[in-house]
Amino acid sequence: MVLGLIERGDVLVAIVVFVITFAVSIGAISFILVKLPASYFQSSHNHEFLADKKPAVRGAGLIGKNLLGAVLVLLGIVMSVPGVPGQGVLTILLGIMLLDIPGKRRLEQKILSQPKVLEKINGLRRKFSKQPLVLD
């Protein structure tokens, strides 16, 4: 009897965690994608990070930004597994956007060149009266 209650409680906790993580990941990703300037993925867009700050602040910011980017890429990979809540491909895209790696723009363009991905992002932006993303 006690074992049955524990199992039901574990299932309930797993369901609650699933729903919360799904909602939080969708909300955070949506917020960021809506706030991006429409020209963000064009080569002419300025991507300097903390350029006007002191070198120590800029260095710490760059390290933090890259660590967060790596975590988001890893979480996106996990979210791409069936049964795991969240938007895997979009989370990977956000992680790549934060990373300072060679070939970053190529990776972003490759992800965004998938019609379903760009269509979802621009559909979301339309709901919030934002211009669609413009690619090179």
C-alpha atoms as a PDB file:
ATOM      1  CA  MET A   1       0.000   0.000   0.000  1.00  0.00           C
ATOM      2  CA  VAL A   2       2.725   2.506   0.969  1.00  0.00           C
ATOM      3  CA  LEU A   3       4.748   1.564  -2.107  1.00  0.00           C
ATOM      4  CA  GLY A   4       1.772   2.350  -4.342  1.00  0.00           C
ATOM      5  CA  LEU A   5       1.414   5.824  -2.778  1.00  0.00           C
ATOM      6  CA  ILE A   6       5.086   6.563  -3.248  1.00  0.00           C
ATOM      7  CA  GLU A   7       4.938   5.555  -6.890  1.00  0.00           C
ATOM      8  CA  ARG A   8       1.855   7.708  -7.498  1.00  0.00           C
ATOM      9  CA  GLY A   9       3.521  10.608  -5.720  1.00  0.00           C
ATOM     10  CA  ASP A  10       6.653  10.202  -7.845  1.00  0.00           C
ATOM     11  CA  VAL A  11       4.566  10.183 -11.016  1.00  0.00           C
ATOM     12  CA  LEU A  12       2.720  13.315  -9.890  1.00  0.00           C
ATOM     13  CA  VAL A  13       6.005  15.093  -9.137  1.00  0.00           C
ATOM     14  CA  ALA A  14       7.391  14.067 -12.536  1.00  0.00           C
ATOM     15  CA  ILE A  15       4.285  15.422 -14.286  1.00  0.00           C
ATOM     16  CA  VAL A  16       4.450  18.719 -12.395  1.00  0.00           C
ATOM     17  CA  VAL A  17       8.173  19.115 -13.167  1.00  0.00           C
ATOM     18  CA  PHE A  18       7.491  18.294 -16.834  1.00  0.00           C
ATOM     19  CA  VAL A  19       4.751  20.933 -17.111  1.00  0.00           C
ATOM     20  CA  ILE A  20       6.742  23.611 -15.264  1.00  0.00           C
ATOM     21  CA  THR A  21       9.944  23.103 -17.263  1.00  0.00           C
ATOM     22  CA  PHE A  22       7.987  23.042 -20.511  1.00  0.00           C
ATOM     23  CA  ALA A  23       6.177  26.298 -19.662  1.00  0.00           C
ATOM     24  CA  VAL A  24       9.329  28.066 -18.452  1.00  0.00           C
ATOM     25  CA  SER A  25      11.387  27.035 -21.487  1.00  0.00           C
ATOM     26  CA  ILE A  26       8.653  28.095 -23.935  1.00  0.00           C
ATOM     27  CA  GLY A  27       8.174  31.414 -22.123  1.00  0.00           C
ATOM     28  CA  ALA A  28      11.870  32.269 -21.943  1.00  0.00           C
ATOM     29  CA  ILE A  29      12.602  31.294 -25.532  1.00  0.00           C
ATOM     30  CA  SER A  30       9.546  33.159 -26.799  1.00  0.00           C
ATOM     31  CA  PHE A  31      10.476  36.301 -24.859  1.00  0.00           C
ATOM     32  CA  ILE A  32      14.003  36.365 -26.272  1.00  0.00           C
ATOM     33  CA  LEU A  33      12.958  35.637 -29.864  1.00  0.00           C
ATOM     34  CA  VAL A  34      10.326  38.382 -29.779  1.00  0.00           C
ATOM     35  CA  LYS A  35      12.783  40.927 -28.341  1.00  0.00           C
ATOM     36  CA  LEU A  36      15.458  40.329 -31.002  1.00  0.00           C
ATOM     37  CA  PRO A  37      15.797  43.088 -33.597  1.00  0.00           C
ATOM     38  CA  ALA A  38      14.557  41.928 -37.007  1.00  0.00           C
ATOM     39  CA  SER A  39      18.062  42.483 -38.424  1.00  0.00           C
ATOM     40  CA  TYR A  40      19.849  40.422 -35.737  1.00  0.00           C
ATOM     41  CA  PHE A  41      20.845  37.630 -38.147  1.00  0.00           C
ATOM     42  CA  GLN A  42      22.143  39.955 -40.855  1.00  0.00           C
ATOM     43  CA  SER A  43      25.895  40.366 -41.180  1.00  0.00           C
ATOM     44  CA  SER A  44      25.538  44.160 -40.949  1.00  0.00           C
ATOM     45  CA  HIS A  45      24.055  43.937 -37.404  1.00  0.00           C
ATOM     46  CA  ASN A  46      26.490  45.043 -34.665  1.00  0.00           C
ATOM     47  CA  HIS A  47      27.057  42.174 -32.208  1.00  0.00           C
ATOM     48  CA  GLU A  48      29.599  43.802 -29.890  1.00  0.00           C
ATOM     49  CA  PHE A  49      29.013  42.673 -26.304  1.00  0.00           C
ATOM     50  CA  LEU A  50      29.773  45.164 -23.523  1.00  0.00           C
ATOM     51  CA  ALA A  51      32.133  47.044 -25.850  1.00  0.00           C
ATOM     52  CA  ASP A  52      31.868  50.237 -23.794  1.00  0.00           C
ATOM     53  CA  LYS A  53      32.741  48.551 -20.470  1.00  0.00           C
ATOM     54  CA  LYS A  54      36.097  48.193 -18.701  1.00  0.00           C
ATOM     55  CA  PRO A  55      38.188  45.212 -19.869  1.00  0.00           C
ATOM     56  CA  ALA A  56      37.641  43.263 -16.627  1.00  0.00           C
ATOM     57  CA  VAL A  57      33.846  43.683 -16.793  1.00  0.00           C
ATOM     58  CA  ARG A  58      33.810  42.843 -20.491  1.00  0.00           C
ATOM     59  CA  GLY A  59      35.976  39.749 -19.905  1.00  0.00           C
ATOM     60  CA  ALA A  60      33.781  38.492 -17.073  1.00  0.00           C
ATOM     61  CA  GLY A  61      30.671  39.181 -19.151  1.00  0.00           C
ATOM     62  CA  LEU A  62      32.086  37.281 -22.126  1.00  0.00           C
ATOM     63  CA  ILE A  63      32.944  34.278 -19.957  1.00  0.00           C
ATOM     64  CA  GLY A  64      29.466  34.273 -18.407  1.00  0.00           C
ATOM     65  CA  LYS A  65      27.783  34.687 -21.798  1.00  0.00           C
ATOM     66  CA  ASN A  66      29.747  31.789 -23.278  1.00  0.00           C
ATOM     67  CA  LEU A  67      29.077  29.540 -20.282  1.00  0.00           C
ATOM     68  CA  LEU A  68      25.342  30.254 -20.536  1.00  0.00           C
ATOM     69  CA  GLY A  69      25.499  29.587 -24.279  1.00  0.00           C
ATOM     70  CA  ALA A  70      27.173  26.207 -23.724  1.00  0.00           C
ATOM     71  CA  VAL A  71      24.578  25.265 -21.093  1.00  0.00           C
ATOM     72  CA  LEU A  72      21.735  26.237 -23.444  1.00  0.00           C
ATOM     73  CA  VAL A  73      23.202  24.178 -26.294  1.00  0.00           C
ATOM     74  CA  LEU A  74      23.472  21.153 -23.981  1.00  0.00           C
ATOM     75  CA  LEU A  75      19.931  21.677 -22.645  1.00  0.00           C
ATOM     76  CA  GLY A  76      18.671  22.030 -26.206  1.00  0.00           C
ATOM     77  CA  ILE A  77      20.248  18.720 -27.136  1.00  0.00           C
ATOM     78  CA  VAL A  78      18.560  17.083 -24.140  1.00  0.00           C
ATOM     79  CA  MET A  79      15.228  18.737 -25.040  1.00  0.00           C
ATOM     80  CA  SER A  80      15.517  17.322 -28.548  1.00  0.00           C
ATOM     81  CA  VAL A  81      15.110  13.822 -27.109  1.00  0.00           C
ATOM     82  CA  PRO A  82      11.509  12.599 -27.402  1.00  0.00           C
ATOM     83  CA  GLY A  83       9.630  12.816 -24.100  1.00  0.00           C
ATOM     84  CA  VAL A  84      11.718  15.673 -22.711  1.00  0.00           C
ATOM     85  CA  PRO A  85       9.807  18.971 -22.490  1.00  0.00           C
ATOM     86  CA  GLY A  86      10.967  22.080 -24.284  1.00  0.00           C
ATOM     87  CA  GLN A  87      11.913  23.510 -27.639  1.00  0.00           C
ATOM     88  CA  GLY A  88      15.213  21.764 -28.365  1.00  0.00           C
ATOM     89  CA  VAL A  89      16.150  23.363 -31.689  1.00  0.00           C
ATOM     90  CA  LEU A  90      15.237  26.874 -30.546  1.00  0.00           C
ATOM     91  CA  THR A  91      17.178  26.413 -27.300  1.00  0.00           C
ATOM     92  CA  ILE A  92      20.208  25.254 -29.291  1.00  0.00           C
ATOM     93  CA  LEU A  93      19.846  28.336 -31.509  1.00  0.00           C
ATOM     94  CA  LEU A  94      19.771  30.647 -28.479  1.00  0.00           C
ATOM     95  CA  GLY A  95      22.834  28.909 -27.045  1.00  0.00           C
ATOM     96  CA  ILE A  96      24.732  29.313 -30.305  1.00  0.00           C
ATOM     97  CA  MET A  97      23.743  32.995 -30.410  1.00  0.00           C
ATOM     98  CA  LEU A  98      25.527  33.484 -27.074  1.00  0.00           C
ATOM     99  CA  LEU A  99      28.680  31.564 -27.974  1.00  0.00           C
ATOM    100  CA  ASP A 100      31.770  33.198 -29.442  1.00  0.00           C
ATOM    101  CA  ILE A 101      32.952  30.394 -31.692  1.00  0.00           C
ATOM    102  CA  PRO A 102      34.268  30.246 -35.247  1.00  0.00           C
ATOM    103  CA  GLY A 103      31.505  29.445 -37.720  1.00  0.00           C
ATOM    104  CA  LYS A 104      28.781  30.709 -35.387  1.00  0.00           C
ATOM    105  CA  ARG A 105      26.972  32.685 -38.109  1.00  0.00           C
ATOM    106  CA  ARG A 106      27.003  29.662 -40.406  1.00  0.00           C
ATOM    107  CA  LEU A 107      25.417  27.500 -37.690  1.00  0.00           C
ATOM    108  CA  GLU A 108      22.744  30.120 -36.990  1.00  0.00           C
ATOM    109  CA  GLN A 109      21.953  30.444 -40.691  1.00  0.00           C
ATOM    110  CA  LYS A 110      21.785  26.662 -41.086  1.00  0.00           C
ATOM    111  CA  ILE A 111      19.251  26.354 -38.251  1.00  0.00           C
ATOM    112  CA  LEU A 112      17.225  29.315 -39.497  1.00  0.00           C
ATOM    113  CA  SER A 113      17.267  28.049 -43.073  1.00  0.00           C
ATOM    114  CA  GLN A 114      14.979  25.221 -41.985  1.00  0.00           C
ATOM    115  CA  PRO A 115      11.566  26.517 -43.118  1.00  0.00           C
ATOM    116  CA  LYS A 116       9.712  25.197 -40.051  1.00  0.00           C
ATOM    117  CA  VAL A 117      12.097  26.902 -37.618  1.00  0.00           C
ATOM    118  CA  LEU A 118      11.986  30.319 -39.280  1.00  0.00           C
ATOM    119  CA  GLU A 119       8.225  29.986 -39.817  1.00  0.00           C
ATOM    120  CA  LYS A 120       7.655  29.281 -36.097  1.00  0.00           C
ATOM    121  CA  ILE A 121       9.848  32.178 -34.992  1.00  0.00           C
ATOM    122  CA  ASN A 122       8.273  34.669 -37.393  1.00  0.00           C
ATOM    123  CA  GLY A 123       4.779  33.414 -36.518  1.00  0.00           C
ATOM    124  CA  LEU A 124       5.533  34.099 -32.858  1.00  0.00           C
ATOM    125  CA  ARG A 125       6.908  37.543 -33.704  1.00  0.00           C
ATOM    126  CA  ARG A 126       3.744  38.326 -35.698  1.00  0.00           C
ATOM    127  CA  LYS A 127       1.591  37.575 -32.639  1.00  0.00           C
ATOM    128  CA  PHE A 128       3.461  40.332 -30.798  1.00  0.00           C
ATOM    129  CA  SER A 129       3.381  42.761 -33.755  1.00  0.00           C
ATOM    130  CA  LYS A 130       7.098  42.415 -34.430  1.00  0.00           C
ATOM    131  CA  GLN A 131       8.701  42.403 -37.867  1.00  0.00           C
ATOM    132  CA  PRO A 132       9.865  39.011 -39.160  1.00  0.00           C
ATOM    133  CA  LEU A 133      13.535  38.147 -38.869  1.00  0.00           C
ATOM    134  CA  VAL A 134      15.533  39.133 -41.940  1.00  0.00           C
ATOM    135  CA  LEU A 135      18.349  36.801 -43.024  1.00  0.00           C
ATOM    136  CA  ASP A 136      21.312  37.493 -45.339  1.00  0.00           C
END
